[in-house]
Amino acid sequence: MTLDKQQVECLARAALTAALTADGLEVARPERDAGIDLLAYTINPLRVAPIQMKAATVTGWSIDRKYGQVDGLVMVYVWNARSLGDAEFYAMTYQEASDVVDAGGWSWDSRGRYARTQVTGDLLLAVQRHRVLPGQWKQTLLG
């Protein structure tokens, strides 16, 4: 079955929400899209991590310079977003994601974006170290 972009995003958001909730975080979805897709937080003490989620049915990686305007933004890449059990998660700060592009010597396009539909080679190596496994979300997002 072929999934459209919105279906993939819905599946990825469900998988990410389930992973965050399973690790004891609260999750909220902003009413407006101002560069933040989800907020992961703890109540006591109140700590919040804004998340920009990128979803792919296999692998995929993108970043846009406009996200640099959101303080503390965490880029979360959800791969294999076809089912909740198969999803893989990679998380890094916006600055870390931007540094990946610069360190790789890759070029931003004229709109301030960088994207790849297939993640291989040097990019795969750079992203792999940011994989988040169950039990690691609080530390990854909130320190």
mmCIF file with all atom_site columns, C-alpha atoms in Angstrom:
data_model
loop_
_atom_site.group_PDB
_atom_site.id
_atom_site.type_symbol
_atom_site.label_atom_id
_atom_site.label_alt_id
_atom_site.label_comp_id
_atom_site.label_asym_id
_atom_site.label_entity_id
_atom_site.label_seq_id
_atom_site.pdbx_PDB_ins_code
_atom_site.Cartn_x
_atom_site.Cartn_y
_atom_site.Cartn_z
_atom_site.occupancy
_atom_site.B_iso_or_equiv
_atom_site.pdbx_formal_charge
_atom_site.auth_seq_id
_atom_site.auth_comp_id
_atom_site.auth_asym_id
_atom_site.auth_atom_id
_atom_site.pdbx_PDB_model_num
ATOM 1   C CA . MET A 1 1   ? 0.000  0.000  0.000  1.00 0.00 ? 1   MET A CA 1
ATOM 2   C CA . THR A 1 2   ? 1.313  3.424  -0.928 1.00 0.00 ? 2   THR A CA 1
ATOM 3   C CA . LEU A 1 3   ? 1.003  6.090  1.750  1.00 0.00 ? 3   LEU A CA 1
ATOM 4   C CA . ASP A 1 4   ? 0.760  9.791  1.023  1.00 0.00 ? 4   ASP A CA 1
ATOM 5   C CA . LYS A 1 5   ? 2.823  12.376 2.903  1.00 0.00 ? 5   LYS A CA 1
ATOM 6   C CA . GLN A 1 6   ? 0.041  13.188 5.388  1.00 0.00 ? 6   GLN A CA 1
ATOM 7   C CA . GLN A 1 7   ? -0.503 9.513  6.218  1.00 0.00 ? 7   GLN A CA 1
ATOM 8   C CA . VAL A 1 8   ? 3.218  9.063  6.837  1.00 0.00 ? 8   VAL A CA 1
ATOM 9   C CA . GLU A 1 9   ? 3.230  12.114 9.111  1.00 0.00 ? 9   GLU A CA 1
ATOM 10  C CA . CYS A 1 10  ? 0.232  10.802 11.074 1.00 0.00 ? 10  CYS A CA 1
ATOM 11  C CA . LEU A 1 11  ? 1.887  7.415  11.577 1.00 0.00 ? 11  LEU A CA 1
ATOM 12  C CA . ALA A 1 12  ? 5.190  9.007  12.597 1.00 0.00 ? 12  ALA A CA 1
ATOM 13  C CA . ARG A 1 13  ? 3.511  11.377 15.057 1.00 0.00 ? 13  ARG A CA 1
ATOM 14  C CA . ALA A 1 14  ? 1.605  8.465  16.617 1.00 0.00 ? 14  ALA A CA 1
ATOM 15  C CA . ALA A 1 15  ? 4.805  6.424  16.954 1.00 0.00 ? 15  ALA A CA 1
ATOM 16  C CA . LEU A 1 16  ? 6.721  9.357  18.427 1.00 0.00 ? 16  LEU A CA 1
ATOM 17  C CA . THR A 1 17  ? 3.911  10.231 20.834 1.00 0.00 ? 17  THR A CA 1
ATOM 18  C CA . ALA A 1 18  ? 3.765  6.606  21.985 1.00 0.00 ? 18  ALA A CA 1
ATOM 19  C CA . ALA A 1 19  ? 7.546  6.499  22.517 1.00 0.00 ? 19  ALA A CA 1
ATOM 20  C CA . LEU A 1 20  ? 7.584  9.776  24.468 1.00 0.00 ? 20  LEU A CA 1
ATOM 21  C CA . THR A 1 21  ? 4.606  8.772  26.617 1.00 0.00 ? 21  THR A CA 1
ATOM 22  C CA . ALA A 1 22  ? 6.109  5.340  27.321 1.00 0.00 ? 22  ALA A CA 1
ATOM 23  C CA . ASP A 1 23  ? 9.204  7.125  28.669 1.00 0.00 ? 23  ASP A CA 1
ATOM 24  C CA . GLY A 1 24  ? 7.130  9.198  31.107 1.00 0.00 ? 24  GLY A CA 1
ATOM 25  C CA . LEU A 1 25  ? 6.896  12.439 29.160 1.00 0.00 ? 25  LEU A CA 1
ATOM 26  C CA . GLU A 1 26  ? 3.751  14.446 28.561 1.00 0.00 ? 26  GLU A CA 1
ATOM 27  C CA . VAL A 1 27  ? 3.033  15.410 24.946 1.00 0.00 ? 27  VAL A CA 1
ATOM 28  C CA . ALA A 1 28  ? 1.126  18.375 23.528 1.00 0.00 ? 28  ALA A CA 1
ATOM 29  C CA . ARG A 1 29  ? 0.415  19.432 19.971 1.00 0.00 ? 29  ARG A CA 1
ATOM 30  C CA . PRO A 1 30  ? 0.413  23.172 19.288 1.00 0.00 ? 30  PRO A CA 1
ATOM 31  C CA . GLU A 1 31  ? -2.714 24.536 17.634 1.00 0.00 ? 31  GLU A CA 1
ATOM 32  C CA . ARG A 1 32  ? -0.663 26.508 15.093 1.00 0.00 ? 32  ARG A CA 1
ATOM 33  C CA . ASP A 1 33  ? 2.355  25.369 13.120 1.00 0.00 ? 33  ASP A CA 1
ATOM 34  C CA . ALA A 1 34  ? 5.086  27.880 13.939 1.00 0.00 ? 34  ALA A CA 1
ATOM 35  C CA . GLY A 1 35  ? 7.924  25.406 13.409 1.00 0.00 ? 35  GLY A CA 1
ATOM 36  C CA . ILE A 1 36  ? 7.006  23.225 16.381 1.00 0.00 ? 36  ILE A CA 1
ATOM 37  C CA . ASP A 1 37  ? 5.129  19.974 15.751 1.00 0.00 ? 37  ASP A CA 1
ATOM 38  C CA . LEU A 1 38  ? 5.045  18.636 19.313 1.00 0.00 ? 38  LEU A CA 1
ATOM 39  C CA . LEU A 1 39  ? 5.984  19.704 22.818 1.00 0.00 ? 39  LEU A CA 1
ATOM 40  C CA . ALA A 1 40  ? 7.422  17.055 25.123 1.00 0.00 ? 40  ALA A CA 1
ATOM 41  C CA . TYR A 1 41  ? 7.457  18.036 28.775 1.00 0.00 ? 41  TYR A CA 1
ATOM 42  C CA . THR A 1 42  ? 7.567  17.082 32.423 1.00 0.00 ? 42  THR A CA 1
ATOM 43  C CA . ILE A 1 43  ? 5.273  18.744 34.929 1.00 0.00 ? 43  ILE A CA 1
ATOM 44  C CA . ASN A 1 44  ? 7.257  18.708 38.145 1.00 0.00 ? 44  ASN A CA 1
ATOM 45  C CA . PRO A 1 45  ? 9.660  20.299 37.508 1.00 0.00 ? 45  PRO A CA 1
ATOM 46  C CA . LEU A 1 46  ? 8.239  21.961 34.413 1.00 0.00 ? 46  LEU A CA 1
ATOM 47  C CA . ARG A 1 47  ? 10.674 21.373 31.563 1.00 0.00 ? 47  ARG A CA 1
ATOM 48  C CA . VAL A 1 48  ? 9.696  21.609 27.911 1.00 0.00 ? 48  VAL A CA 1
ATOM 49  C CA . ALA A 1 49  ? 11.320 20.510 24.652 1.00 0.00 ? 49  ALA A CA 1
ATOM 50  C CA . PRO A 1 50  ? 9.922  21.835 21.361 1.00 0.00 ? 50  PRO A CA 1
ATOM 51  C CA . ILE A 1 51  ? 10.098 19.226 18.588 1.00 0.00 ? 51  ILE A CA 1
ATOM 52  C CA . GLN A 1 52  ? 10.160 19.556 14.811 1.00 0.00 ? 52  GLN A CA 1
ATOM 53  C CA . MET A 1 53  ? 9.392  16.094 13.432 1.00 0.00 ? 53  MET A CA 1
ATOM 54  C CA . LYS A 1 54  ? 10.476 14.783 10.043 1.00 0.00 ? 54  LYS A CA 1
ATOM 55  C CA . ALA A 1 55  ? 8.895  11.531 8.886  1.00 0.00 ? 55  ALA A CA 1
ATOM 56  C CA . ALA A 1 56  ? 9.840  8.956  6.260  1.00 0.00 ? 56  ALA A CA 1
ATOM 57  C CA . THR A 1 57  ? 8.617  5.484  5.324  1.00 0.00 ? 57  THR A CA 1
ATOM 58  C CA . VAL A 1 58  ? 12.215 4.309  4.946  1.00 0.00 ? 58  VAL A CA 1
ATOM 59  C CA . THR A 1 59  ? 14.879 6.948  5.625  1.00 0.00 ? 59  THR A CA 1
ATOM 60  C CA . GLY A 1 60  ? 14.941 10.648 4.970  1.00 0.00 ? 60  GLY A CA 1
ATOM 61  C CA . TRP A 1 61  ? 16.650 13.711 6.303  1.00 0.00 ? 61  TRP A CA 1
ATOM 62  C CA . SER A 1 62  ? 15.954 17.397 5.927  1.00 0.00 ? 62  SER A CA 1
ATOM 63  C CA . ILE A 1 63  ? 16.539 20.674 7.660  1.00 0.00 ? 63  ILE A CA 1
ATOM 64  C CA . ASP A 1 64  ? 15.427 24.232 6.987  1.00 0.00 ? 64  ASP A CA 1
ATOM 65  C CA . ARG A 1 65  ? 17.204 27.336 8.263  1.00 0.00 ? 65  ARG A CA 1
ATOM 66  C CA . LYS A 1 66  ? 13.845 28.797 9.367  1.00 0.00 ? 66  LYS A CA 1
ATOM 67  C CA . TYR A 1 67  ? 13.873 26.317 12.270 1.00 0.00 ? 67  TYR A CA 1
ATOM 68  C CA . GLY A 1 68  ? 16.944 28.034 13.690 1.00 0.00 ? 68  GLY A CA 1
ATOM 69  C CA . GLN A 1 69  ? 14.625 30.770 14.990 1.00 0.00 ? 69  GLN A CA 1
ATOM 70  C CA . VAL A 1 70  ? 13.036 28.433 17.557 1.00 0.00 ? 70  VAL A CA 1
ATOM 71  C CA . ASP A 1 71  ? 15.036 28.396 20.804 1.00 0.00 ? 71  ASP A CA 1
ATOM 72  C CA . GLY A 1 72  ? 15.859 24.897 22.017 1.00 0.00 ? 72  GLY A CA 1
ATOM 73  C CA . LEU A 1 73  ? 14.278 23.157 19.018 1.00 0.00 ? 73  LEU A CA 1
ATOM 74  C CA . VAL A 1 74  ? 14.970 19.440 18.728 1.00 0.00 ? 74  VAL A CA 1
ATOM 75  C CA . MET A 1 75  ? 14.828 17.875 15.284 1.00 0.00 ? 75  MET A CA 1
ATOM 76  C CA . VAL A 1 76  ? 13.352 14.370 15.520 1.00 0.00 ? 76  VAL A CA 1
ATOM 77  C CA . TYR A 1 77  ? 13.627 12.131 12.483 1.00 0.00 ? 77  TYR A CA 1
ATOM 78  C CA . VAL A 1 78  ? 11.201 9.206  12.397 1.00 0.00 ? 78  VAL A CA 1
ATOM 79  C CA . TRP A 1 79  ? 12.230 6.482  9.954  1.00 0.00 ? 79  TRP A CA 1
ATOM 80  C CA . ASN A 1 80  ? 10.241 3.403  8.940  1.00 0.00 ? 80  ASN A CA 1
ATOM 81  C CA . ALA A 1 81  ? 7.029  5.194  9.863  1.00 0.00 ? 81  ALA A CA 1
ATOM 82  C CA . ARG A 1 82  ? 4.756  2.557  8.343  1.00 0.00 ? 82  ARG A CA 1
ATOM 83  C CA . SER A 1 83  ? 3.786  1.037  11.685 1.00 0.00 ? 83  SER A CA 1
ATOM 84  C CA . LEU A 1 84  ? 4.233  1.905  15.348 1.00 0.00 ? 84  LEU A CA 1
ATOM 85  C CA . GLY A 1 85  ? 6.474  -1.067 16.097 1.00 0.00 ? 85  GLY A CA 1
ATOM 86  C CA . ASP A 1 86  ? 8.924  -0.526 13.257 1.00 0.00 ? 86  ASP A CA 1
ATOM 87  C CA . ALA A 1 87  ? 9.658  3.176  13.711 1.00 0.00 ? 87  ALA A CA 1
ATOM 88  C CA . GLU A 1 88  ? 13.207 4.321  14.443 1.00 0.00 ? 88  GLU A CA 1
ATOM 89  C CA . PHE A 1 89  ? 13.946 7.662  16.066 1.00 0.00 ? 89  PHE A CA 1
ATOM 90  C CA . TYR A 1 90  ? 16.876 10.053 15.728 1.00 0.00 ? 90  TYR A CA 1
ATOM 91  C CA . ALA A 1 91  ? 17.023 13.315 17.673 1.00 0.00 ? 91  ALA A CA 1
ATOM 92  C CA . MET A 1 92  ? 19.409 16.243 17.602 1.00 0.00 ? 92  MET A CA 1
ATOM 93  C CA . THR A 1 93  ? 19.276 19.929 18.312 1.00 0.00 ? 93  THR A CA 1
ATOM 94  C CA . TYR A 1 94  ? 18.718 22.243 15.376 1.00 0.00 ? 94  TYR A CA 1
ATOM 95  C CA . GLN A 1 95  ? 22.352 23.349 15.702 1.00 0.00 ? 95  GLN A CA 1
ATOM 96  C CA . GLU A 1 96  ? 23.619 19.760 15.589 1.00 0.00 ? 96  GLU A CA 1
ATOM 97  C CA . ALA A 1 97  ? 21.538 19.105 12.459 1.00 0.00 ? 97  ALA A CA 1
ATOM 98  C CA . SER A 1 98  ? 22.847 22.285 10.841 1.00 0.00 ? 98  SER A CA 1
ATOM 99  C CA . ASP A 1 99  ? 26.400 21.282 11.745 1.00 0.00 ? 99  ASP A CA 1
ATOM 100 C CA . VAL A 1 100 ? 25.875 17.921 9.993  1.00 0.00 ? 100 VAL A CA 1
ATOM 101 C CA . VAL A 1 101 ? 25.226 19.756 6.717  1.00 0.00 ? 101 VAL A CA 1
ATOM 102 C CA . ASP A 1 102 ? 28.198 22.072 7.163  1.00 0.00 ? 102 ASP A CA 1
ATOM 103 C CA . ALA A 1 103 ? 30.604 19.317 8.280  1.00 0.00 ? 103 ALA A CA 1
ATOM 104 C CA . GLY A 1 104 ? 29.584 17.167 5.330  1.00 0.00 ? 104 GLY A CA 1
ATOM 105 C CA . GLY A 1 105 ? 30.426 19.973 2.945  1.00 0.00 ? 105 GLY A CA 1
ATOM 106 C CA . TRP A 1 106 ? 26.925 19.821 1.522  1.00 0.00 ? 106 TRP A CA 1
ATOM 107 C CA . SER A 1 107 ? 25.172 22.870 0.143  1.00 0.00 ? 107 SER A CA 1
ATOM 108 C CA . TRP A 1 108 ? 21.997 24.524 1.368  1.00 0.00 ? 108 TRP A CA 1
ATOM 109 C CA . ASP A 1 109 ? 19.594 25.289 -1.482 1.00 0.00 ? 109 ASP A CA 1
ATOM 110 C CA . SER A 1 110 ? 18.522 28.816 -2.388 1.00 0.00 ? 110 SER A CA 1
ATOM 111 C CA . ARG A 1 111 ? 15.598 28.608 0.063  1.00 0.00 ? 111 ARG A CA 1
ATOM 112 C CA . GLY A 1 112 ? 17.830 27.650 2.998  1.00 0.00 ? 112 GLY A CA 1
ATOM 113 C CA . ARG A 1 113 ? 17.019 23.945 2.952  1.00 0.00 ? 113 ARG A CA 1
ATOM 114 C CA . TYR A 1 114 ? 18.938 20.720 2.735  1.00 0.00 ? 114 TYR A CA 1
ATOM 115 C CA . ALA A 1 115 ? 17.230 17.381 2.134  1.00 0.00 ? 115 ALA A CA 1
ATOM 116 C CA . ARG A 1 116 ? 17.902 13.808 1.122  1.00 0.00 ? 116 ARG A CA 1
ATOM 117 C CA . THR A 1 117 ? 15.286 11.157 0.462  1.00 0.00 ? 117 THR A CA 1
ATOM 118 C CA . GLN A 1 118 ? 17.809 8.350  0.995  1.00 0.00 ? 118 GLN A CA 1
ATOM 119 C CA . VAL A 1 119 ? 20.207 8.473  3.928  1.00 0.00 ? 119 VAL A CA 1
ATOM 120 C CA . THR A 1 120 ? 23.462 6.706  3.116  1.00 0.00 ? 120 THR A CA 1
ATOM 121 C CA . GLY A 1 121 ? 27.228 7.099  3.483  1.00 0.00 ? 121 GLY A CA 1
ATOM 122 C CA . ASP A 1 122 ? 28.557 9.985  5.551  1.00 0.00 ? 122 ASP A CA 1
ATOM 123 C CA . LEU A 1 123 ? 25.092 11.306 6.358  1.00 0.00 ? 123 LEU A CA 1
ATOM 124 C CA . LEU A 1 124 ? 24.024 7.927  7.721  1.00 0.00 ? 124 LEU A CA 1
ATOM 125 C CA . LEU A 1 125 ? 27.138 7.816  9.917  1.00 0.00 ? 125 LEU A CA 1
ATOM 126 C CA . ALA A 1 126 ? 26.452 11.330 11.211 1.00 0.00 ? 126 ALA A CA 1
ATOM 127 C CA . VAL A 1 127 ? 22.808 10.576 12.007 1.00 0.00 ? 127 VAL A CA 1
ATOM 128 C CA . GLN A 1 128 ? 23.269 7.092  13.528 1.00 0.00 ? 128 GLN A CA 1
ATOM 129 C CA . ARG A 1 129 ? 24.941 8.452  16.655 1.00 0.00 ? 129 ARG A CA 1
ATOM 130 C CA . HIS A 1 130 ? 21.728 10.353 17.430 1.00 0.00 ? 130 HIS A CA 1
ATOM 131 C CA . ARG A 1 131 ? 19.480 7.282  17.565 1.00 0.00 ? 131 ARG A CA 1
ATOM 132 C CA . VAL A 1 132 ? 17.099 7.322  20.523 1.00 0.00 ? 132 VAL A CA 1
ATOM 133 C CA . LEU A 1 133 ? 16.065 4.018  22.082 1.00 0.00 ? 133 LEU A CA 1
ATOM 134 C CA . PRO A 1 134 ? 13.295 3.369  24.616 1.00 0.00 ? 134 PRO A CA 1
ATOM 135 C CA . GLY A 1 135 ? 14.165 4.833  28.000 1.00 0.00 ? 135 GLY A CA 1
ATOM 136 C CA . GLN A 1 136 ? 16.370 7.593  26.529 1.00 0.00 ? 136 GLN A CA 1
ATOM 137 C CA . TRP A 1 137 ? 13.829 10.297 25.668 1.00 0.00 ? 137 TRP A CA 1
ATOM 138 C CA . LYS A 1 138 ? 13.912 12.309 28.917 1.00 0.00 ? 138 LYS A CA 1
ATOM 139 C CA . GLN A 1 139 ? 17.699 12.510 28.867 1.00 0.00 ? 139 GLN A CA 1
ATOM 140 C CA . THR A 1 140 ? 17.821 13.235 25.140 1.00 0.00 ? 140 THR A CA 1
ATOM 141 C CA . LEU A 1 141 ? 15.225 15.991 25.167 1.00 0.00 ? 141 LEU A CA 1
ATOM 142 C CA . LEU A 1 142 ? 15.507 17.520 28.619 1.00 0.00 ? 142 LEU A CA 1
ATOM 143 C CA . GLY A 1 143 ? 19.029 16.703 29.740 1.00 0.00 ? 143 GLY A CA 1
#
